[in-house]
Amino acid sequence: MSSSKTQHLVADQTGISQAASLLRGGALVAFATETVYGLGADARNGAAVAQVYAAKGRPSFNPLIVHVPDTDSAQKYVEWSDQAQMIADAFWPGALTLVLPLRQGHGLASLVTAGLPTLAIRVPNHPTATALLRAAEAPVAAPSANPSGQISPTTARHVLAGLDGKIGAVLDDGPCTVGLESTIVTLAPVPTLLRAGGVPAEDIEAVLGCPLAVPTSDTITAPGQLASHYAPNAKVRLNAKFADFGEVFLGFGPMKSDLNLSEAGDLTEAAANLFDYLHRLDESGKPIAVAPIPMTGLGAAINDRLSRAAAPR
């Protein structure tokens, strides 16, 4: 449900109630989570889910993540296992998405899974998101609230810059704290990392007691796997020691730069700043050079987003 003007709601009890009512009525509502702002639709409503794809310009073969308020709710839609319980106990609520087989009679729109027999599902760790999910009394399909392939939004301003007039409302609860999308893991046939994200792979491996495999094909089985994704309009050059003439420079660690993800070299701070700083530098209209980022911990997810932002398109 698009409107000529998107409502800008404050994340108080009134705003949450209004947002929940819009979701129940089939409208699209962008809302804050700890990772990025999601573009929510009732996952049982095929027409509403179709509008998510239309508003974003998202390919219909790219599945969506469903957000629920707690683990018990998740088990209504997917087949559960001991490994799933281990991961949920350790990381939910939080920045981790599980891809699990759909439960028979799940009642979700087929567009949510892009026709796959599995569902990507998450319990967000954000009080406003949790309150909205409980008030809506619905599983909410919510990819990032931005035009498909562009930089993910970590503020309501980012959402409105890309989707104003195309969605019902944005529920504004300030900047996101993690700033990177969720890590995505599937458990069958073996635990496999489908997308690096807000929970480092090493932490998941420690809980499972085994290494995470990597996908062996290019088949899309979860969100965030497109080669070109999270991209600014400007060209992006990675692992740069300095900016060439005409470029703006995104630094990391103690160095001279136009914007610095973390002068202290803190990867958590860098993750939280990544998309906001890419938005800001993209507004300059100049190519963006990016300093090297370590591949440890959250650095793996940051480098994943940067490599997709820099991919040919």
PDB file of C-alpha atoms in Angstrom:
ATOM      1  CA  MET A   1       0.000   0.000   0.000  1.00  0.00           C
ATOM      2  CA  SER A   2       1.754   3.120  -1.167  1.00  0.00           C
ATOM      3  CA  SER A   3       0.636   6.624  -0.453  1.00  0.00           C
ATOM      4  CA  SER A   4       1.450  10.046  -1.835  1.00  0.00           C
ATOM      5  CA  LYS A   5       3.310  10.725   1.393  1.00  0.00           C
ATOM      6  CA  THR A   6       4.805   8.254   3.810  1.00  0.00           C
ATOM      7  CA  GLN A   7       3.812   8.790   7.454  1.00  0.00           C
ATOM      8  CA  HIS A   8       6.738   9.546   9.773  1.00  0.00           C
ATOM      9  CA  LEU A   9       5.787   7.934  13.108  1.00  0.00           C
ATOM     10  CA  VAL A  10       7.577   8.350  16.433  1.00  0.00           C
ATOM     11  CA  ALA A  11       8.461   5.095  18.192  1.00  0.00           C
ATOM     12  CA  ASP A  12       6.229   5.656  21.221  1.00  0.00           C
ATOM     13  CA  GLN A  13       3.152   3.663  22.230  1.00  0.00           C
ATOM     14  CA  THR A  14       0.911   5.647  19.860  1.00  0.00           C
ATOM     15  CA  GLY A  15       3.304   5.326  16.929  1.00  0.00           C
ATOM     16  CA  ILE A  16       3.799   1.597  17.484  1.00  0.00           C
ATOM     17  CA  SER A  17       0.028   1.096  17.653  1.00  0.00           C
ATOM     18  CA  GLN A  18      -0.468   3.023  14.405  1.00  0.00           C
ATOM     19  CA  ALA A  19       2.308   1.058  12.687  1.00  0.00           C
ATOM     20  CA  ALA A  20       0.825  -2.257  13.839  1.00  0.00           C
ATOM     21  CA  SER A  21      -2.591  -1.233  12.517  1.00  0.00           C
ATOM     22  CA  LEU A  22      -1.054  -0.362   9.133  1.00  0.00           C
ATOM     23  CA  LEU A  23       0.682  -3.752   8.953  1.00  0.00           C
ATOM     24  CA  ARG A  24      -2.531  -5.604   9.789  1.00  0.00           C
ATOM     25  CA  GLY A  25      -4.269  -3.613   7.045  1.00  0.00           C
ATOM     26  CA  GLY A  26      -1.776  -4.715   4.399  1.00  0.00           C
ATOM     27  CA  ALA A  27       0.402  -1.586   4.330  1.00  0.00           C
ATOM     28  CA  LEU A  28       4.192  -1.484   4.359  1.00  0.00           C
ATOM     29  CA  VAL A  29       5.942  -0.096   7.447  1.00  0.00           C
ATOM     30  CA  ALA A  30       9.677   0.524   7.811  1.00  0.00           C
ATOM     31  CA  PHE A  31      10.933   0.030  11.356  1.00  0.00           C
ATOM     32  CA  ALA A  32      14.192   0.027  13.267  1.00  0.00           C
ATOM     33  CA  THR A  33      15.933  -3.141  14.360  1.00  0.00           C
ATOM     34  CA  GLU A  34      19.383  -3.435  15.918  1.00  0.00           C
ATOM     35  CA  THR A  35      20.823  -4.312  12.474  1.00  0.00           C
ATOM     36  CA  VAL A  36      19.234  -1.992   9.868  1.00  0.00           C
ATOM     37  CA  TYR A  37      15.761  -0.563   9.205  1.00  0.00           C
ATOM     38  CA  GLY A  38      13.485  -3.258   7.810  1.00  0.00           C
ATOM     39  CA  LEU A  39      10.615  -2.798   5.357  1.00  0.00           C
ATOM     40  CA  GLY A  40       7.836  -4.773   6.984  1.00  0.00           C
ATOM     41  CA  ALA A  41       4.771  -6.513   5.585  1.00  0.00           C
ATOM     42  CA  ASP A  42       2.468  -9.141   7.075  1.00  0.00           C
ATOM     43  CA  ALA A  43       4.212 -12.309   5.859  1.00  0.00           C
ATOM     44  CA  ARG A  44       0.842 -14.094   5.515  1.00  0.00           C
ATOM     45  CA  ASN A  45      -0.520 -11.457   3.124  1.00  0.00           C
ATOM     46  CA  GLY A  46       0.616 -12.196  -0.427  1.00  0.00           C
ATOM     47  CA  ALA A  47      -0.496  -8.821  -1.784  1.00  0.00           C
ATOM     48  CA  ALA A  48       1.409  -6.957   0.951  1.00  0.00           C
ATOM     49  CA  VAL A  49       4.547  -9.038   0.369  1.00  0.00           C
ATOM     50  CA  ALA A  50       4.307  -8.364  -3.378  1.00  0.00           C
ATOM     51  CA  GLN A  51       4.317  -4.646  -2.578  1.00  0.00           C
ATOM     52  CA  VAL A  52       7.629  -5.080  -0.723  1.00  0.00           C
ATOM     53  CA  TYR A  53       9.209  -6.423  -3.909  1.00  0.00           C
ATOM     54  CA  ALA A  54       7.584  -3.632  -5.952  1.00  0.00           C
ATOM     55  CA  ALA A  55       8.598  -0.798  -3.592  1.00  0.00           C
ATOM     56  CA  LYS A  56      12.202  -2.014  -3.438  1.00  0.00           C
ATOM     57  CA  GLY A  57      12.473  -3.116  -7.061  1.00  0.00           C
ATOM     58  CA  ARG A  58      13.670  -6.434  -5.609  1.00  0.00           C
ATOM     59  CA  PRO A  59      14.061  -9.559  -7.763  1.00  0.00           C
ATOM     60  CA  SER A  60      11.338 -12.060  -6.861  1.00  0.00           C
ATOM     61  CA  PHE A  61      13.879 -14.919  -6.688  1.00  0.00           C
ATOM     62  CA  ASN A  62      15.484 -13.213  -3.676  1.00  0.00           C
ATOM     63  CA  PRO A  63      13.765 -14.496  -0.486  1.00  0.00           C
ATOM     64  CA  LEU A  64      12.849 -12.393   2.558  1.00  0.00           C
ATOM     65  CA  ILE A  65      13.593 -12.728   6.277  1.00  0.00           C
ATOM     66  CA  VAL A  66      10.576 -13.139   8.548  1.00  0.00           C
ATOM     67  CA  HIS A  67      10.776 -11.421  11.931  1.00  0.00           C
ATOM     68  CA  VAL A  68       8.997 -12.803  14.996  1.00  0.00           C
ATOM     69  CA  PRO A  69       9.026 -11.680  18.646  1.00  0.00           C
ATOM     70  CA  ASP A  70      10.354 -14.887  20.253  1.00  0.00           C
ATOM     71  CA  THR A  71      11.573 -18.447  19.678  1.00  0.00           C
ATOM     72  CA  ASP A  72       8.160 -19.987  20.385  1.00  0.00           C
ATOM     73  CA  SER A  73       6.702 -17.915  17.531  1.00  0.00           C
ATOM     74  CA  ALA A  74       9.459 -19.078  15.174  1.00  0.00           C
ATOM     75  CA  GLN A  75       8.563 -22.711  15.757  1.00  0.00           C
ATOM     76  CA  LYS A  76       5.080 -22.120  14.287  1.00  0.00           C
ATOM     77  CA  TYR A  77       6.639 -21.634  10.853  1.00  0.00           C
ATOM     78  CA  VAL A  78       9.746 -23.854  10.652  1.00  0.00           C
ATOM     79  CA  GLU A  79      10.848 -27.378  11.552  1.00  0.00           C
ATOM     80  CA  TRP A  80      12.862 -27.125  14.761  1.00  0.00           C
ATOM     81  CA  SER A  81      15.924 -29.129  15.806  1.00  0.00           C
ATOM     82  CA  ASP A  82      18.363 -29.467  18.687  1.00  0.00           C
ATOM     83  CA  GLN A  83      20.944 -27.425  16.759  1.00  0.00           C
ATOM     84  CA  ALA A  84      18.382 -24.708  16.084  1.00  0.00           C
ATOM     85  CA  GLN A  85      17.615 -24.588  19.798  1.00  0.00           C
ATOM     86  CA  MET A  86      21.327 -24.284  20.651  1.00  0.00           C
ATOM     87  CA  ILE A  87      21.721 -21.326  18.314  1.00  0.00           C
ATOM     88  CA  ALA A  88      18.490 -19.687  19.449  1.00  0.00           C
ATOM     89  CA  ASP A  89      19.514 -20.030  23.105  1.00  0.00           C
ATOM     90  CA  ALA A  90      22.868 -18.403  22.364  1.00  0.00           C
ATOM     91  CA  PHE A  91      21.979 -15.662  19.886  1.00  0.00           C
ATOM     92  CA  TRP A  92      18.249 -14.868  19.991  1.00  0.00           C
ATOM     93  CA  PRO A  93      17.106 -12.225  20.263  1.00  0.00           C
ATOM     94  CA  GLY A  94      19.924 -10.925  18.084  1.00  0.00           C
ATOM     95  CA  ALA A  95      21.553 -10.340  14.726  1.00  0.00           C
ATOM     96  CA  LEU A  96      21.336 -13.947  13.528  1.00  0.00           C
ATOM     97  CA  THR A  97      18.946 -15.430  10.960  1.00  0.00           C
ATOM     98  CA  LEU A  98      18.304 -19.163  10.718  1.00  0.00           C
ATOM     99  CA  VAL A  99      17.255 -20.814   7.439  1.00  0.00           C
ATOM    100  CA  LEU A 100      15.148 -23.854   8.319  1.00  0.00           C
ATOM    101  CA  PRO A 101      12.650 -26.143   6.545  1.00  0.00           C
ATOM    102  CA  LEU A 102       9.120 -24.744   6.382  1.00  0.00           C
ATOM    103  CA  ARG A 103       6.613 -26.376   8.694  1.00  0.00           C
ATOM    104  CA  GLN A 104       3.550 -27.875   7.047  1.00  0.00           C
ATOM    105  CA  GLY A 105       0.575 -25.518   7.313  1.00  0.00           C
ATOM    106  CA  HIS A 106       2.836 -22.510   7.976  1.00  0.00           C
ATOM    107  CA  GLY A 107       0.367 -20.090   6.351  1.00  0.00           C
ATOM    108  CA  LEU A 108       3.014 -17.763   4.903  1.00  0.00           C
ATOM    109  CA  ALA A 109       2.797 -16.223   1.433  1.00  0.00           C
ATOM    110  CA  SER A 110       4.889 -18.177  -1.083  1.00  0.00           C
ATOM    111  CA  LEU A 111       6.599 -14.958  -2.229  1.00  0.00           C
ATOM    112  CA  VAL A 112       8.290 -14.707   1.187  1.00  0.00           C
ATOM    113  CA  THR A 113      10.416 -17.774   0.471  1.00  0.00           C
ATOM    114  CA  ALA A 114      10.697 -17.131  -3.301  1.00  0.00           C
ATOM    115  CA  GLY A 115       9.243 -20.613  -3.740  1.00  0.00           C
ATOM    116  CA  LEU A 116      11.963 -22.320  -1.663  1.00  0.00           C
ATOM    117  CA  PRO A 117      11.082 -25.083   0.852  1.00  0.00           C
ATOM    118  CA  THR A 118      12.950 -23.176   3.581  1.00  0.00           C
ATOM    119  CA  LEU A 119      12.362 -19.977   5.532  1.00  0.00           C
ATOM    120  CA  ALA A 120      14.831 -17.366   6.787  1.00  0.00           C
ATOM    121  CA  ILE A 121      13.639 -16.342  10.259  1.00  0.00           C
ATOM    122  CA  ARG A 122      14.939 -14.073  13.030  1.00  0.00           C
ATOM    123  CA  VAL A 123      14.063 -12.730  16.488  1.00  0.00           C
ATOM    124  CA  PRO A 124      15.369  -9.133  16.555  1.00  0.00           C
ATOM    125  CA  ASN A 125      16.995  -7.670  19.653  1.00  0.00           C
ATOM    126  CA  HIS A 126      15.322  -4.263  19.602  1.00  0.00           C
ATOM    127  CA  PRO A 127      12.574  -3.103  21.964  1.00  0.00           C
ATOM    128  CA  THR A 128      10.611  -1.173  19.332  1.00  0.00           C
ATOM    129  CA  ALA A 129      10.774  -4.022  16.821  1.00  0.00           C
ATOM    130  CA  THR A 130       9.628  -6.483  19.495  1.00  0.00           C
ATOM    131  CA  ALA A 131       6.779  -4.201  20.572  1.00  0.00           C
ATOM    132  CA  LEU A 132       5.673  -3.764  16.951  1.00  0.00           C
ATOM    133  CA  LEU A 133       5.746  -7.518  16.249  1.00  0.00           C
ATOM    134  CA  ARG A 134       3.675  -8.219  19.370  1.00  0.00           C
ATOM    135  CA  ALA A 135       1.198  -5.421  18.601  1.00  0.00           C
ATOM    136  CA  ALA A 136       0.790  -6.509  14.969  1.00  0.00           C
ATOM    137  CA  GLU A 137       0.245 -10.143  16.043  1.00  0.00           C
ATOM    138  CA  ALA A 138       1.756 -11.203  12.714  1.00  0.00           C
ATOM    139  CA  PRO A 139       4.997 -12.625  11.348  1.00  0.00           C
ATOM    140  CA  VAL A 140       6.598  -9.701   9.516  1.00  0.00           C
ATOM    141  CA  ALA A 141       8.636 -10.167   6.344  1.00  0.00           C
ATOM    142  CA  ALA A 142      11.198  -7.377   6.343  1.00  0.00           C
ATOM    143  CA  PRO A 143      14.157  -6.922   4.016  1.00  0.00           C
ATOM    144  CA  SER A 144      16.202  -3.748   4.403  1.00  0.00           C
ATOM    145  CA  ALA A 145      14.088  -0.627   3.793  1.00  0.00           C
ATOM    146  CA  ASN A 146      15.881   0.709   0.711  1.00  0.00           C
ATOM    147  CA  PRO A 147      15.701   0.358  -3.074  1.00  0.00           C
ATOM    148  CA  SER A 148      17.090  -3.071  -3.989  1.00  0.00           C
ATOM    149  CA  GLY A 149      20.846  -3.225  -4.359  1.00  0.00           C
ATOM    150  CA  GLN A 150      21.496   0.185  -2.810  1.00  0.00           C
ATOM    151  CA  ILE A 151      23.021   1.094   0.556  1.00  0.00           C
ATOM    152  CA  SER A 152      21.089  -0.305   3.521  1.00  0.00           C
ATOM    153  CA  PRO A 153      19.351   2.223   5.810  1.00  0.00           C
ATOM    154  CA  THR A 154      20.412   2.750   9.418  1.00  0.00           C
ATOM    155  CA  THR A 155      18.248   5.843  10.067  1.00  0.00           C
ATOM    156  CA  ALA A 156      14.692   6.872   9.174  1.00  0.00           C
ATOM    157  CA  ARG A 157      16.180   9.603   6.966  1.00  0.00           C
ATOM    158  CA  HIS A 158      17.903   6.938   4.864  1.00  0.00           C
ATOM    159  CA  VAL A 159      14.557   5.112   4.492  1.00  0.00           C
ATOM    160  CA  LEU A 160      12.696   8.223   3.358  1.00  0.00           C
ATOM    161  CA  ALA A 161      15.461   9.158   0.918  1.00  0.00           C
ATOM    162  CA  GLY A 162      14.799   5.965  -1.008  1.00  0.00           C
ATOM    163  CA  LEU A 163      11.170   5.024  -0.350  1.00  0.00           C
ATOM    164  CA  ASP A 164       9.189   8.165   0.538  1.00  0.00           C
ATOM    165  CA  GLY A 165       5.769   7.933  -1.094  1.00  0.00           C
ATOM    166  CA  LYS A 166       6.161   4.199  -1.809  1.00  0.00           C
ATOM    167  CA  ILE A 167       5.372   2.861   1.680  1.00  0.00           C
ATOM    168  CA  GLY A 168       2.766   3.513   4.344  1.00  0.00           C
ATOM    169  CA  ALA A 169       4.973   4.665   7.206  1.00  0.00           C
ATOM    170  CA  VAL A 170       8.388   4.682   8.809  1.00  0.00           C
ATOM    171  CA  LEU A 171       8.560   4.102  12.563  1.00  0.00           C
ATOM    172  CA  ASP A 172      11.511   6.267  13.620  1.00  0.00           C
ATOM    173  CA  ASP A 173      13.565   5.050  16.568  1.00  0.00           C
ATOM    174  CA  GLY A 174      16.874   6.708  15.785  1.00  0.00           C
ATOM    175  CA  PRO A 175      20.032   5.081  14.395  1.00  0.00           C
ATOM    176  CA  CYS A 176      20.554   1.316  14.445  1.00  0.00           C
ATOM    177  CA  THR A 177      23.148   0.108  16.942  1.00  0.00           C
ATOM    178  CA  VAL A 178      24.702  -2.820  15.027  1.00  0.00           C
ATOM    179  CA  GLY A 179      24.443  -1.254  11.575  1.00  0.00           C
ATOM    180  CA  LEU A 180      25.070  -4.482   9.626  1.00  0.00           C
ATOM    181  CA  GLU A 181      22.468  -7.007   8.524  1.00  0.00           C
ATOM    182  CA  SER A 182      22.115 -10.269  10.370  1.00  0.00           C
ATOM    183  CA  THR A 183      24.385 -13.250   9.910  1.00  0.00           C
ATOM    184  CA  ILE A 184      22.518 -16.012   8.022  1.00  0.00           C
ATOM    185  CA  VAL A 185      23.105 -19.689   8.790  1.00  0.00           C
ATOM    186  CA  THR A 186      21.425 -22.840   7.511  1.00  0.00           C
ATOM    187  CA  LEU A 187      21.732 -26.135   9.385  1.00  0.00           C
ATOM    188  CA  ALA A 188      21.004 -28.665   6.627  1.00  0.00           C
ATOM    189  CA  PRO A 189      22.686 -30.758   5.440  1.00  0.00           C
ATOM    190  CA  VAL A 190      25.478 -29.284   7.602  1.00  0.00           C
ATOM    191  CA  PRO A 191      25.749 -25.921   9.388  1.00  0.00           C
ATOM    192  CA  THR A 192      26.621 -23.436   6.624  1.00  0.00           C
ATOM    193  CA  LEU A 193      27.323 -19.695   6.624  1.00  0.00           C
ATOM    194  CA  LEU A 194      25.110 -18.136   3.929  1.00  0.00           C
ATOM    195  CA  ARG A 195      25.881 -14.499   4.798  1.00  0.00           C
ATOM    196  CA  ALA A 196      28.350 -12.921   7.192  1.00  0.00           C
ATOM    197  CA  GLY A 197      26.729 -10.341   9.445  1.00  0.00           C
ATOM    198  CA  GLY A 198      26.209  -8.926  12.910  1.00  0.00           C
ATOM    199  CA  VAL A 199      27.186 -12.128  14.755  1.00  0.00           C
ATOM    200  CA  PRO A 200      30.760 -13.257  13.949  1.00  0.00           C
ATOM    201  CA  ALA A 201      31.008 -16.731  12.431  1.00  0.00           C
ATOM    202  CA  GLU A 202      33.580 -17.700  15.074  1.00  0.00           C
ATOM    203  CA  ASP A 203      30.994 -17.177  17.830  1.00  0.00           C
ATOM    204  CA  ILE A 204      28.506 -19.494  16.092  1.00  0.00           C
ATOM    205  CA  GLU A 205      31.167 -22.139  15.525  1.00  0.00           C
ATOM    206  CA  ALA A 206      32.047 -22.023  19.229  1.00  0.00           C
ATOM    207  CA  VAL A 207      28.420 -22.759  20.184  1.00  0.00           C
ATOM    208  CA  LEU A 208      27.961 -25.532  17.599  1.00  0.00           C
ATOM    209  CA  GLY A 209      31.357 -27.072  18.261  1.00  0.00           C
ATOM    210  CA  CYS A 210      32.083 -27.376  14.547  1.00  0.00           C
ATOM    211  CA  PRO A 211      33.223 -25.163  11.672  1.00  0.00           C
ATOM    212  CA  LEU A 212      30.641 -23.524   9.423  1.00  0.00           C
ATOM    213  CA  ALA A 213      30.724 -24.722   5.834  1.00  0.00           C
ATOM    214  CA  VAL A 214      30.496 -22.289   2.913  1.00  0.00           C
ATOM    215  CA  PRO A 215      27.995 -22.618   0.030  1.00  0.00           C
ATOM    216  CA  THR A 216      29.245 -24.751  -2.872  1.00  0.00           C
ATOM    217  CA  SER A 217      27.014 -23.181  -5.543  1.00  0.00           C
ATOM    218  CA  ASP A 218      25.829 -19.723  -6.617  1.00  0.00           C
ATOM    219  CA  THR A 219      22.165 -20.643  -6.132  1.00  0.00           C
ATOM    220  CA  ILE A 220      20.258 -17.999  -4.148  1.00  0.00           C
ATOM    221  CA  THR A 221      19.093 -19.691  -0.931  1.00  0.00           C
ATOM    222  CA  ALA A 222      18.903 -16.677   1.398  1.00  0.00           C
ATOM    223  CA  PRO A 223      18.799 -12.871   1.302  1.00  0.00           C
ATOM    224  CA  GLY A 224      21.956 -10.841   0.675  1.00  0.00           C
ATOM    225  CA  GLN A 225      23.650 -13.284  -1.716  1.00  0.00           C
ATOM    226  CA  LEU A 226      23.453 -11.201  -4.915  1.00  0.00           C
ATOM    227  CA  ALA A 227      26.917 -10.321  -6.231  1.00  0.00           C
ATOM    228  CA  SER A 228      26.087  -6.606  -6.551  1.00  0.00           C
ATOM    229  CA  HIS A 229      24.303  -5.404  -3.438  1.00  0.00           C
ATOM    230  CA  TYR A 230      24.431  -2.698  -0.733  1.00  0.00           C
ATOM    231  CA  ALA A 231      25.754  -0.400  -3.468  1.00  0.00           C
ATOM    232  CA  PRO A 232      26.070   3.393  -3.580  1.00  0.00           C
ATOM    233  CA  ASN A 233      25.519   5.210  -6.882  1.00  0.00           C
ATOM    234  CA  ALA A 234      29.218   6.070  -6.980  1.00  0.00           C
ATOM    235  CA  LYS A 235      31.998   3.662  -7.928  1.00  0.00           C
ATOM    236  CA  VAL A 236      33.708   2.042  -4.920  1.00  0.00           C
ATOM    237  CA  ARG A 237      37.438   1.168  -4.773  1.00  0.00           C
ATOM    238  CA  LEU A 238      38.549  -1.148  -1.962  1.00  0.00           C
ATOM    239  CA  ASN A 239      41.767  -1.632   0.034  1.00  0.00           C
ATOM    240  CA  ALA A 240      42.939   1.889  -0.809  1.00  0.00           C
ATOM    241  CA  LYS A 241      45.860   3.414   1.085  1.00  0.00           C
ATOM    242  CA  PHE A 242      44.690   6.921   0.122  1.00  0.00           C
ATOM    243  CA  ALA A 243      42.213   8.681  -2.178  1.00  0.00           C
ATOM    244  CA  ASP A 244      43.127   9.298  -5.793  1.00  0.00           C
ATOM    245  CA  PHE A 245      42.335  12.676  -7.341  1.00  0.00           C
ATOM    246  CA  GLY A 246      38.567  13.247  -7.432  1.00  0.00           C
ATOM    247  CA  GLU A 247      37.751  10.509  -4.878  1.00  0.00           C
ATOM    248  CA  VAL A 248      36.429  10.762  -1.333  1.00  0.00           C
ATOM    249  CA  PHE A 249      38.110   8.527   1.235  1.00  0.00           C
ATOM    250  CA  LEU A 250      36.487   6.262   3.839  1.00  0.00           C
ATOM    251  CA  GLY A 251      39.143   5.486   6.412  1.00  0.00           C
ATOM    252  CA  PHE A 252      39.661   2.926   9.172  1.00  0.00           C
ATOM    253  CA  GLY A 253      42.133   3.377  12.004  1.00  0.00           C
ATOM    254  CA  PRO A 254      44.336   6.421  12.572  1.00  0.00           C
ATOM    255  CA  MET A 255      44.573   8.078   9.140  1.00  0.00           C
ATOM    256  CA  LYS A 256      43.496  11.180   7.292  1.00  0.00           C
ATOM    257  CA  SER A 257      40.131  10.630   5.599  1.00  0.00           C
ATOM    258  CA  ASP A 258      36.871  12.339   4.674  1.00  0.00           C
ATOM    259  CA  LEU A 259      35.019  10.038   7.070  1.00  0.00           C
ATOM    260  CA  ASN A 260      36.520   7.368   9.328  1.00  0.00           C
ATOM    261  CA  LEU A 261      34.647   4.194  10.239  1.00  0.00           C
ATOM    262  CA  SER A 262      36.625   3.978  13.481  1.00  0.00           C
ATOM    263  CA  GLU A 263      39.774   5.974  14.197  1.00  0.00           C
ATOM    264  CA  ALA A 264      40.408   3.545  17.063  1.00  0.00           C
ATOM    265  CA  GLY A 265      40.240   0.559  14.708  1.00  0.00           C
ATOM    266  CA  ASP A 266      37.163  -0.819  16.513  1.00  0.00           C
ATOM    267  CA  LEU A 267      35.261  -3.177  14.181  1.00  0.00           C
ATOM    268  CA  THR A 268      32.012  -2.887  16.156  1.00  0.00           C
ATOM    269  CA  GLU A 269      32.087   0.901  15.766  1.00  0.00           C
ATOM    270  CA  ALA A 270      33.001   0.485  12.090  1.00  0.00           C
ATOM    271  CA  ALA A 271      30.046  -1.833  11.457  1.00  0.00           C
ATOM    272  CA  ALA A 272      27.629   0.600  13.094  1.00  0.00           C
ATOM    273  CA  ASN A 273      28.951   3.470  10.934  1.00  0.00           C
ATOM    274  CA  LEU A 274      29.377   1.650   7.601  1.00  0.00           C
ATOM    275  CA  PHE A 275      26.089   2.261   5.803  1.00  0.00           C
ATOM    276  CA  ASP A 276      25.549   5.765   7.215  1.00  0.00           C
ATOM    277  CA  TYR A 277      29.008   6.848   6.076  1.00  0.00           C
ATOM    278  CA  LEU A 278      28.542   5.290   2.624  1.00  0.00           C
ATOM    279  CA  HIS A 279      25.273   7.250   2.324  1.00  0.00           C
ATOM    280  CA  ARG A 280      27.045  10.482   3.293  1.00  0.00           C
ATOM    281  CA  LEU A 281      29.976  10.001   0.930  1.00  0.00           C
ATOM    282  CA  ASP A 282      27.664   8.971  -1.908  1.00  0.00           C
ATOM    283  CA  GLU A 283      25.916  12.343  -1.594  1.00  0.00           C
ATOM    284  CA  SER A 284      29.179  13.975  -2.729  1.00  0.00           C
ATOM    285  CA  GLY A 285      28.718  12.427  -6.179  1.00  0.00           C
ATOM    286  CA  LYS A 286      32.396  11.396  -6.204  1.00  0.00           C
ATOM    287  CA  PRO A 287      33.922   7.888  -6.393  1.00  0.00           C
ATOM    288  CA  ILE A 288      34.586   6.359  -2.970  1.00  0.00           C
ATOM    289  CA  ALA A 289      37.944   4.878  -1.940  1.00  0.00           C
ATOM    290  CA  VAL A 290      37.853   2.629   1.136  1.00  0.00           C
ATOM    291  CA  ALA A 291      40.756   1.772   3.434  1.00  0.00           C
ATOM    292  CA  PRO A 292      41.584  -1.894   4.142  1.00  0.00           C
ATOM    293  CA  ILE A 293      39.454  -3.547   6.861  1.00  0.00           C
ATOM    294  CA  PRO A 294      40.778  -6.552   8.830  1.00  0.00           C
ATOM    295  CA  MET A 295      39.051  -9.869   8.044  1.00  0.00           C
ATOM    296  CA  THR A 296      38.651 -10.878  11.700  1.00  0.00           C
ATOM    297  CA  GLY A 297      35.320 -10.963  13.585  1.00  0.00           C
ATOM    298  CA  LEU A 298      32.854  -8.376  12.252  1.00  0.00           C
ATOM    299  CA  GLY A 299      35.467  -7.403   9.674  1.00  0.00           C
ATOM    300  CA  ALA A 300      34.384 -10.405   7.572  1.00  0.00           C
ATOM    301  CA  ALA A 301      30.835  -9.009   7.340  1.00  0.00           C
ATOM    302  CA  ILE A 302      32.071  -5.456   6.656  1.00  0.00           C
ATOM    303  CA  ASN A 303      34.308  -6.718   3.833  1.00  0.00           C
ATOM    304  CA  ASP A 304      31.428  -8.801   2.444  1.00  0.00           C
ATOM    305  CA  ARG A 305      29.223  -5.689   2.194  1.00  0.00           C
ATOM    306  CA  LEU A 306      32.037  -3.619   0.718  1.00  0.00           C
ATOM    307  CA  SER A 307      32.893  -6.226  -1.920  1.00  0.00           C
ATOM    308  CA  ARG A 308      29.249  -6.352  -3.015  1.00  0.00           C
ATOM    309  CA  ALA A 309      29.076  -2.532  -3.026  1.00  0.00           C
ATOM    310  CA  ALA A 310      32.134  -2.476  -5.281  1.00  0.00           C
ATOM    311  CA  ALA A 311      30.969  -5.273  -7.632  1.00  0.00           C
ATOM    312  CA  PRO A 312      30.392  -4.479 -11.320  1.00  0.00           C
ATOM    313  CA  ARG A 313      26.786  -3.529 -12.020  1.00  0.00           C
TER     314      ARG A 313
END
